Short mmCIF file of C-alpha atoms in Angstrom, two decimals:
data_model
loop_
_atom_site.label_atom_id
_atom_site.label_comp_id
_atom_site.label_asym_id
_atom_site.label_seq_id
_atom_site.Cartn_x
_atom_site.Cartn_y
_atom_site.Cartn_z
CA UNK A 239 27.98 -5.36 -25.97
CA UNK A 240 30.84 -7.46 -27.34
CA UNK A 241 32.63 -6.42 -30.18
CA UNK A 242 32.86 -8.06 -33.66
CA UNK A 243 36.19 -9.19 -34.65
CA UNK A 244 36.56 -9.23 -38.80
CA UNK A 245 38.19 -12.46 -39.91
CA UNK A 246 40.77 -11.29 -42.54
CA UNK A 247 40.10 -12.88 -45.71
CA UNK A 248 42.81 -14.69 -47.82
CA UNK A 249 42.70 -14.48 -51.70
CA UNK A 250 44.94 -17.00 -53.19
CA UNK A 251 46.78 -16.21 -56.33
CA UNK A 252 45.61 -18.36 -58.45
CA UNK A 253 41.84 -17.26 -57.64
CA UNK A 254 40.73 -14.17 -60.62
CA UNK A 255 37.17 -12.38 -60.34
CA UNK A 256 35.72 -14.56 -63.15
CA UNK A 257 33.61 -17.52 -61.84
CA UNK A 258 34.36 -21.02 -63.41
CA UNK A 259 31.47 -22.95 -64.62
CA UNK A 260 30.76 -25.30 -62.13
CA UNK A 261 27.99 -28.50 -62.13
CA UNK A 262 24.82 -27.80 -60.80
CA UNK A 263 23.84 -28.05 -57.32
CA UNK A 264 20.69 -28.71 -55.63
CA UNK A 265 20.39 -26.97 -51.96
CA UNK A 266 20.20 -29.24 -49.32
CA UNK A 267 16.38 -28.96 -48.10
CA UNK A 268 16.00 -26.42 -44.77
CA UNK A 269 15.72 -28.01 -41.86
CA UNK A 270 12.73 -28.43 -40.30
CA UNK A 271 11.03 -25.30 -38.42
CA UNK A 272 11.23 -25.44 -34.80
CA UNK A 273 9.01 -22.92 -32.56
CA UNK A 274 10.92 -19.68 -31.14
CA UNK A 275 12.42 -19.45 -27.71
CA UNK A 276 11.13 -16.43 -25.50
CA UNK A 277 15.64 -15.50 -26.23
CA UNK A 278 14.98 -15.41 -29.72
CA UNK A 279 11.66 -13.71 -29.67
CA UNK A 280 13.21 -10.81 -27.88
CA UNK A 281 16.38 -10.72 -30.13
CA UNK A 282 13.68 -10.21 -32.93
CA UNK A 283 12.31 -7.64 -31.37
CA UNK A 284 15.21 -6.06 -30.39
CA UNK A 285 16.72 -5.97 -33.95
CA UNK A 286 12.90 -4.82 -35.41
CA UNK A 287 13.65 -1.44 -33.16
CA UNK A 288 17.12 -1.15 -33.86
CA UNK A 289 15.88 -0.90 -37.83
CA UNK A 290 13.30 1.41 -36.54
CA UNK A 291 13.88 4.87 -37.11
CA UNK A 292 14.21 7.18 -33.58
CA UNK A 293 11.26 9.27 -33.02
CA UNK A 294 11.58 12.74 -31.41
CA UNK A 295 9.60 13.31 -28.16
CA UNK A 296 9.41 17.16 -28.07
CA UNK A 297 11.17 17.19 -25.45
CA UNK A 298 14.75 19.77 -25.33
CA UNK A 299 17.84 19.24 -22.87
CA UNK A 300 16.47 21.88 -20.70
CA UNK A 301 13.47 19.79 -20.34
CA UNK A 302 14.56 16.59 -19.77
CA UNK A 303 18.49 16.03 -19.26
CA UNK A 304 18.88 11.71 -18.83
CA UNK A 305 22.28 12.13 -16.64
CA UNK A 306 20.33 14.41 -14.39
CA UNK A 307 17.57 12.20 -14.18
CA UNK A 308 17.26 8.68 -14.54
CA UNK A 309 21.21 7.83 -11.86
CA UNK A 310 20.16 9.95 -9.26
CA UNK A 311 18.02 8.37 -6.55
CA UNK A 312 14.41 8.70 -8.49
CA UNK A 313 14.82 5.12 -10.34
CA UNK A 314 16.96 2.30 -10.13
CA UNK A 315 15.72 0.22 -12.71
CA UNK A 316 16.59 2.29 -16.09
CA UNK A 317 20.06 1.41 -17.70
CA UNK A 318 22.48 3.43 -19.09
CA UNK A 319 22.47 1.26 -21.82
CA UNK A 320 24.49 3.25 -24.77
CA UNK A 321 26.58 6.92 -24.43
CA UNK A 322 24.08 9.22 -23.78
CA UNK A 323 21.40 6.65 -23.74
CA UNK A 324 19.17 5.09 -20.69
CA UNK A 325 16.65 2.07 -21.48
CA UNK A 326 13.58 1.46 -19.34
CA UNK A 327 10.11 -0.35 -19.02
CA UNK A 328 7.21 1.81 -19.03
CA UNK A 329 3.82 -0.50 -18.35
CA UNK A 330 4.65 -3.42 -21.15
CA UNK A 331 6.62 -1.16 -23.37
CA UNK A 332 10.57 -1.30 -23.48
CA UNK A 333 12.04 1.98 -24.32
CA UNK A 334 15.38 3.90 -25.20
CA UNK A 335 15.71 7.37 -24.99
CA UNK A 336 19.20 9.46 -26.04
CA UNK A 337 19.98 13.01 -26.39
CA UNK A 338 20.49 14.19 -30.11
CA UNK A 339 23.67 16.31 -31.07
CA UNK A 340 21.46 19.29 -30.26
CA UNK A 341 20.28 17.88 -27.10
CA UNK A 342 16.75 16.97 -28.10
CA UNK A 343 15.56 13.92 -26.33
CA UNK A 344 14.22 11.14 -28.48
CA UNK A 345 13.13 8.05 -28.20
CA UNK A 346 12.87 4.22 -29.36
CA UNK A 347 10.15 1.53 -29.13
CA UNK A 348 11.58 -1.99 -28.52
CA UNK A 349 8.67 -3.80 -29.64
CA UNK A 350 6.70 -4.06 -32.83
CA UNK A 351 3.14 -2.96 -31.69
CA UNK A 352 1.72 -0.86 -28.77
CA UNK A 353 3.45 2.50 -30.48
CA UNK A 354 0.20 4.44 -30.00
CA UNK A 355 -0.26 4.11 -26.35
CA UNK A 356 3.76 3.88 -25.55
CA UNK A 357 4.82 7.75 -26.48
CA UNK A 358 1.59 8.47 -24.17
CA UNK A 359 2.70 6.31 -21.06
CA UNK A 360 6.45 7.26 -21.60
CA UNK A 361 5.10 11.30 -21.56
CA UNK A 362 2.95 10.56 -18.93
CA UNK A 363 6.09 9.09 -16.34
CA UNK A 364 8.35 11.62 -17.41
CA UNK A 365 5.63 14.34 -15.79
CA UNK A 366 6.09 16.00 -19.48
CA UNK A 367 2.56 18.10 -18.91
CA UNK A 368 5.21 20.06 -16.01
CA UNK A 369 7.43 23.21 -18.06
CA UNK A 370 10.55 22.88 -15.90
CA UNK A 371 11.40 26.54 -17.51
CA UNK A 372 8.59 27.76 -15.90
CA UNK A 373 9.35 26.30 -12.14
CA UNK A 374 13.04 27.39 -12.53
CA UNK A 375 12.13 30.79 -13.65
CA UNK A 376 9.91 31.06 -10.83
CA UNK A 377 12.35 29.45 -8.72
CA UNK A 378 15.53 31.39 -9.62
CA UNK A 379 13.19 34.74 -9.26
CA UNK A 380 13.34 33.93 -5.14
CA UNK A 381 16.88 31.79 -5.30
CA UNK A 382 19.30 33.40 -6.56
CA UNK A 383 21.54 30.23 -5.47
CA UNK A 384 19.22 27.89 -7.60
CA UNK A 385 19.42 30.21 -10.40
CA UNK A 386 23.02 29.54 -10.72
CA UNK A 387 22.42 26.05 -9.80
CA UNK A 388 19.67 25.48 -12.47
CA UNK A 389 21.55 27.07 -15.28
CA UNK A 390 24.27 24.26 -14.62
CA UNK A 391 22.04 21.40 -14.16
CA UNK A 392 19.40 22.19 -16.33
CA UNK A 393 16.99 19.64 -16.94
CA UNK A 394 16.59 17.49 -13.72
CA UNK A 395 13.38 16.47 -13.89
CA UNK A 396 10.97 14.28 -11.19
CA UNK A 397 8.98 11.25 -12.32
CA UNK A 398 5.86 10.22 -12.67
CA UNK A 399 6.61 5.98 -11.37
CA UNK A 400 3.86 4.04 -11.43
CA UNK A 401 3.04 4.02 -7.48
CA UNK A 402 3.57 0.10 -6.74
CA UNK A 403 7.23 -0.31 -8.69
CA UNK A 404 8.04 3.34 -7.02
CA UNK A 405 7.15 1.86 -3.25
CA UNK A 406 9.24 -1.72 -3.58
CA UNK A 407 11.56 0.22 -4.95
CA UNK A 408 11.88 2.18 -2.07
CA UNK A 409 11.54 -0.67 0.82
CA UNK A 410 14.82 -1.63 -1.02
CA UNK A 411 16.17 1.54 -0.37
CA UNK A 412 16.04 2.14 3.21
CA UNK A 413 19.27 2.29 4.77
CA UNK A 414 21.23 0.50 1.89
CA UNK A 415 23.67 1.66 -1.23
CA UNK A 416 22.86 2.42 -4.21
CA UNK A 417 24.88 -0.24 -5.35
CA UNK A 418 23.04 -3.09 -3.21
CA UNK A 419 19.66 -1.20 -3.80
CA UNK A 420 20.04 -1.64 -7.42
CA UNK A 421 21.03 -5.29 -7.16
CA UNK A 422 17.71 -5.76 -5.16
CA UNK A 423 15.16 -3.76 -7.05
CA UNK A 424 16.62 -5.86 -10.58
CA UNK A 425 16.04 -9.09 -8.60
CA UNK A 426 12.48 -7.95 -8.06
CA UNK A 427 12.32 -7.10 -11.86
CA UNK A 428 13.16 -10.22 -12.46
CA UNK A 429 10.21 -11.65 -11.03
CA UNK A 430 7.73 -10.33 -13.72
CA UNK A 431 7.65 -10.72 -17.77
CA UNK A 432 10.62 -10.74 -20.07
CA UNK A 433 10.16 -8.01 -22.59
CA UNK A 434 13.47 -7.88 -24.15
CA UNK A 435 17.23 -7.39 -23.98
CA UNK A 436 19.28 -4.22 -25.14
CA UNK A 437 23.32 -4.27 -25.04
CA UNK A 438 24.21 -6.39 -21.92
CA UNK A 439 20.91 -6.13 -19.72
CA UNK A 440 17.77 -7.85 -19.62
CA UNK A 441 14.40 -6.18 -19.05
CA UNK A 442 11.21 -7.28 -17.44
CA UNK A 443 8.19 -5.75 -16.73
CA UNK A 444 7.80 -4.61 -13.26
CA UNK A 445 6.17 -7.66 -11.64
CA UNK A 446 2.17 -6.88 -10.27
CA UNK A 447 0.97 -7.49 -6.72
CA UNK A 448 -0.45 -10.78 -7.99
CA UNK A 449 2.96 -12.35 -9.16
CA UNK A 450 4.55 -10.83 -6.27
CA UNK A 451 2.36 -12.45 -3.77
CA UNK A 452 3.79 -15.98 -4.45
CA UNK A 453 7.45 -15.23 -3.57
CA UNK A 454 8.23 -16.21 0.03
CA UNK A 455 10.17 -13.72 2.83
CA UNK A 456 12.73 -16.80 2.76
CA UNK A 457 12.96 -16.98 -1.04
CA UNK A 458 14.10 -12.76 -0.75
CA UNK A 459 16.24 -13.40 2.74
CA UNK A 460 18.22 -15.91 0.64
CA UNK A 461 18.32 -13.13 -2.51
CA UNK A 462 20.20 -10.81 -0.11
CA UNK A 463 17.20 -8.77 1.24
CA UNK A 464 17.92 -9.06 4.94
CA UNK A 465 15.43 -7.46 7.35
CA UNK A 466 13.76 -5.49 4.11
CA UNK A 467 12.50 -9.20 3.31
CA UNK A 468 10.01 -8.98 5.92
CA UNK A 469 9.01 -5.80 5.62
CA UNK A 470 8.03 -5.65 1.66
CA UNK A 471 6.07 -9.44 2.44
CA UNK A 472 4.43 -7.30 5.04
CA UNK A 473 3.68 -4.66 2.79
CA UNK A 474 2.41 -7.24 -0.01
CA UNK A 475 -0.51 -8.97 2.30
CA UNK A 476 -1.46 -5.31 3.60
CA UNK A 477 -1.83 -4.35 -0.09
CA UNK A 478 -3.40 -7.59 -0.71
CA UNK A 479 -6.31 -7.19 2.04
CA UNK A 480 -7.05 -3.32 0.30
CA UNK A 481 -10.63 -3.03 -0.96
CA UNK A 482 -10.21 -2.69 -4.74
CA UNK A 483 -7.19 -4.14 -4.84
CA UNK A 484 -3.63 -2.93 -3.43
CA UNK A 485 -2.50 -0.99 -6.70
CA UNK A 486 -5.71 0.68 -7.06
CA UNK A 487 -5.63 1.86 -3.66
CA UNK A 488 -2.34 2.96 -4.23
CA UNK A 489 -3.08 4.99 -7.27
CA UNK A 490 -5.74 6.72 -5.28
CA UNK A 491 -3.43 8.27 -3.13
CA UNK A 492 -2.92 10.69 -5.53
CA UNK A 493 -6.07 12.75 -5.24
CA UNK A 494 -5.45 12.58 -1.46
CA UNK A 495 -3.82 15.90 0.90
CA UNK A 496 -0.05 15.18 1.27
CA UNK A 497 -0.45 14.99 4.94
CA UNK A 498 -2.91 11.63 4.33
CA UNK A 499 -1.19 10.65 1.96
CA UNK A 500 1.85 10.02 4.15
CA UNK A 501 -0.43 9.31 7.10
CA UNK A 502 -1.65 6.69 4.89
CA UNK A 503 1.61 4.85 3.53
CA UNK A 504 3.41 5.10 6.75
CA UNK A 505 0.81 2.19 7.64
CA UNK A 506 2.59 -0.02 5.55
CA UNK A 507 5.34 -2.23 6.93
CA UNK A 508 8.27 -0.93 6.48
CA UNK A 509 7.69 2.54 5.18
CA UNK A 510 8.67 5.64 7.43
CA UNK A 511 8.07 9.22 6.76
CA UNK A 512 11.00 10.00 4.27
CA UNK A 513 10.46 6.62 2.43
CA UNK A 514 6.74 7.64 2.85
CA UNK A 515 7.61 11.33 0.91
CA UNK A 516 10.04 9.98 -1.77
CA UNK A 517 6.76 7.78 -2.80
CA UNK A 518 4.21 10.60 -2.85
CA UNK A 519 7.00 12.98 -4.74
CA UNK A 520 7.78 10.36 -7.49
CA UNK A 521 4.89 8.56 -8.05
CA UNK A 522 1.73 9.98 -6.44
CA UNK A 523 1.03 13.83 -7.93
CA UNK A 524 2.35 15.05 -4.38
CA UNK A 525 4.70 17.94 -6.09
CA UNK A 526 5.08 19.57 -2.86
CA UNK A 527 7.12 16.49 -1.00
CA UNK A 528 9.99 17.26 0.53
CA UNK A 529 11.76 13.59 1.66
CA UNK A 530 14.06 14.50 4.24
CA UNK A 531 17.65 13.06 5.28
CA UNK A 532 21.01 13.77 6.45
CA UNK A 533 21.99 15.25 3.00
CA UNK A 534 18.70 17.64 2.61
CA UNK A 535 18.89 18.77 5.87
CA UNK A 536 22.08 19.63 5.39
CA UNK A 537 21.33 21.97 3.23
CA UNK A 538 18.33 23.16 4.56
CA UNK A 539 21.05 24.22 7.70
CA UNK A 540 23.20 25.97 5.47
CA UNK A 541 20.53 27.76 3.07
CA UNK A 542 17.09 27.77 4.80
CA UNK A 543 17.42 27.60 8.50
CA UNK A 544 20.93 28.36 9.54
CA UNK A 545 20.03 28.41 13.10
CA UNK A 546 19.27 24.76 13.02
CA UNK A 547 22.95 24.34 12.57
CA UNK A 548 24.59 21.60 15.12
CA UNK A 549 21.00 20.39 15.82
CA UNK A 550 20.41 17.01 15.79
CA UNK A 551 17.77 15.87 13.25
CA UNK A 552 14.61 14.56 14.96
CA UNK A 553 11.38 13.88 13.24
CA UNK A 554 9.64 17.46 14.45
CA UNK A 555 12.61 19.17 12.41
CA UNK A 556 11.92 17.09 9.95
CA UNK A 557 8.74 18.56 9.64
CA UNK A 558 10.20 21.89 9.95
CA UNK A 559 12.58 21.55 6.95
CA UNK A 560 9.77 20.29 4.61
CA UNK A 561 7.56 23.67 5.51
CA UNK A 562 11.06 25.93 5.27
CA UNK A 563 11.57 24.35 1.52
CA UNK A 564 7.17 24.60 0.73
CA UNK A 565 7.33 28.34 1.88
CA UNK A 566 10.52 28.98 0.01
CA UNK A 567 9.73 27.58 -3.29
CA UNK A 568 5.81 27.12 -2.95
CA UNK A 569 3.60 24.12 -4.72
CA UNK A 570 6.29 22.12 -6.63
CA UNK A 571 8.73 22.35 -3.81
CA UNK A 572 9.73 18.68 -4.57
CA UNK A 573 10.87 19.56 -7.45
CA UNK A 574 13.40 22.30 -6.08
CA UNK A 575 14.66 20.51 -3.54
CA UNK A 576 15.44 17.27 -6.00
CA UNK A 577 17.71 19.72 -8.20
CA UNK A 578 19.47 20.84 -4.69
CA UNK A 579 20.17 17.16 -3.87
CA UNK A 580 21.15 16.15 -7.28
CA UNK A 581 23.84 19.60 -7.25
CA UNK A 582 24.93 18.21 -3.84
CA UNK A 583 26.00 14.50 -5.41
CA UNK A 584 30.05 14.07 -6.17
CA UNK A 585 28.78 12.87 -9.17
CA UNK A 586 28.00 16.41 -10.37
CA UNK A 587 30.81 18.05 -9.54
CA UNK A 588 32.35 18.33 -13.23
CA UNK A 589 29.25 20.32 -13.88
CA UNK A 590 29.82 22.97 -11.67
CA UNK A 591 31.86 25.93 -11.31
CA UNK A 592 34.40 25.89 -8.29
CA UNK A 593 32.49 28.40 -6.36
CA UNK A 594 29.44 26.22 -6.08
CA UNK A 595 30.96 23.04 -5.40
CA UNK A 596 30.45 21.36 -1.50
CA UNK A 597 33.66 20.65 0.64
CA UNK A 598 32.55 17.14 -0.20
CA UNK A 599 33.01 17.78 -4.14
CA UNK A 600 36.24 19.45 -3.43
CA UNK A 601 37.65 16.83 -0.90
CA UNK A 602 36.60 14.51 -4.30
CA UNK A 603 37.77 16.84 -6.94
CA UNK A 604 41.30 17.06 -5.30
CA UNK A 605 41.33 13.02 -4.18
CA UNK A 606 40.75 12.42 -8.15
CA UNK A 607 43.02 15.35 -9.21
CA UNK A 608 46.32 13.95 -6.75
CA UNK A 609 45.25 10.05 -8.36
CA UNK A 610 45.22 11.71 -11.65
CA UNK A 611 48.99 13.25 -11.10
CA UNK A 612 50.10 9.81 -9.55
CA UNK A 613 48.97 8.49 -12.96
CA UNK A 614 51.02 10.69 -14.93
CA UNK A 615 54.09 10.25 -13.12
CA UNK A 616 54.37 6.66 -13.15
CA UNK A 617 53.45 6.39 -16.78
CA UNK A 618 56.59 9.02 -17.09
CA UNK A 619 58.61 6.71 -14.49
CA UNK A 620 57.43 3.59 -16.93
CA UNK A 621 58.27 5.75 -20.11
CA UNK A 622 62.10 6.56 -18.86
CA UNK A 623 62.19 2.60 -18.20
CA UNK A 624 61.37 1.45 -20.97
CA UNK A 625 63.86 3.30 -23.34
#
């Protein structure tokens, strides 16, 4: 957001607090009405939440920590939007949500109606019914790694996406960057209905099946998409041809077994097992999903099946990880092995004493450490120059 700048004000001499008479003055007439723009319509709404007061969501750090949540790999459409503060579209409702001094979570509606049903749908896709004290505890009773783990990065909590967004989300995803990823899945956004701005980003609602069935594979090739194009227009007509409608069939999946459920998506153009379990874990009720790549099966080698070490990942062993993690930390084994990955990220290394950090969050903790002394000693070098 760009700062103010205060004009200084000048007060001439002559000028004293009493007001001369003056003539009187008619106002000039206002000038004629004209109808809102969709800009200014969302700038009103935006400044109607900003006077509205922030309403707690009963939900504690330990519950739900943002940082630990929303950046890491679940979601790439909420912003971090203010410090300690992400912003999101749930359904048609814009949302903030920022941790309190205490760490409480609480939230903001960015529109003027709706507030009934949006604390509902934003409880309902943070999975708030699921007491993440409860899982660690049982967790850390059979871990005593994750104990350690959780007590650092407490709060990491899985999503409940609504299962369309979650899936194009994830045909994005597949072999890609986070940074590219992101710049794909907010193109997407783009596609569907304004619903406001807040700081420097604009929000839409995610775009339905319907308004995504008029964009062309060319019109996404030429929007950066590359092979993923074809694969999410390919997924679109399959969804399209569904009886009852691609979403609905979608939403189904989640009174399905896991094993149909992947069975089921990995029909879909473009969608592979692990793309196939990251959609049942954060969107379909499938708590149990264990997606599986290079960086969970690395640490399913060095904490769960050691002998696998120097193996070379193949889809059987794939299979074999996701039962080691299910027999090791039972129903919500998902939810286990998300907290694992998210300790694993270089991101997270600040968080985490020494002795749990990866030889990848050293290698990063020393690069930034020897950049950091650099820093120091040519602003002493610069210091010694300029005196």
């Amino acid at each position: 957001m760009k700062s103010l700048h205060l004009r200084t004000i000048i007060q001439f001499p002559a000028m004293t607090n009493k007001r001369k008479r003056s003539q009187k003055h008619t106002p000039p007439p206002p000038p004629p009405s004209t109808p809102p723009t969709p800009q200014t319509q969302a700038r009103h709404s935006l400044n109607t939440a900003k006077a509205r007061a922030w309403a707690p969501l009963s939900l504690t750090r330990h519950e739900l920590s943002l940082p630990l949540t929303f950046p890491t790999g679940q979601t790439f459409l909420w912003k971090n939007t203010a410090p300690s503060q992400y912003t999101g579209v749930v359904g048609p409702h814009l949302i903030s949500l920022k941790h309190l001094q205490n760490g409480d979570v609480s939230y903001c509606l960015h529109s003027p109606s709706h507030s009934d049903t949006a604390e509902t749908a934003l409880l309902d896709f943070l999975n708030a019914t699921v007491s993440l004290a409860d899982l660690w505890k049982t967790f850390s009773a059979s871990d005593a790694r994750f104990a350690e783990l959780a007590h650092h990065l407490s709060g990491a909590r899985v999503l409940r996406q609504d299962p369309f967004e979650c899936l194009i989300q994830f045909l994005c995803s597949s072999n890609n960057n986070i940074g590219r990823i992101t710049k794909m899945v907010n193109y997407v956004s783009s596609l569907g209905t304004h619903v406001g701005d807040v700081g420097e980003f604009q929000f839409h609602a995610f775009p339905s099946l319907e308004q995504l069935s008029s964009v062309s594979e060319q019109q996404l090739r030429d929007a950066g998409f590359g092979y993923r194009a074809k694969y999410i227009i390919g997924t679109i007509n399959a969804l399209k041809s569904k009886p009852g409608g691609g979403e609905e069939w979608l939403r189904s999946l989640r009174k399905m077994e896991l094993r149909d459920v992947i069975s089921a998506l990995c029909t879909l153009p473009g969608v592979g097992p692990k793309v196939a379990a990251c959609i049942a874990l954060f969107s379909l009720d499938q708590h149990h999903a264990v997606p599986v790549d290079t960086h969970v099966w690395r640490i399913a080698t060095k904490y769960l099946l050691p002998e696998l070490a120097g193996s070379q990942l193949t889809p059987k062993l794939c299979d074999r990880v996701a039962e080691a993690f299910v027999t090791k930390y039972g129903k919500y084994a998902g939810w286990a092995q998300t907290l694992l990955f998210i300790a694993e990220l270089p991101s997270q290394k600040a968080l985490l004493p020494s002795h749990l950090l990866t030889v990848k969050q050293r290698n990063a903790a020393k690069i930034e450490g020897s950049e950091e002394e650099v820093g120091k000693k040519s602003n002493f070098n610069l210091s010694i120059l300029t005196l």
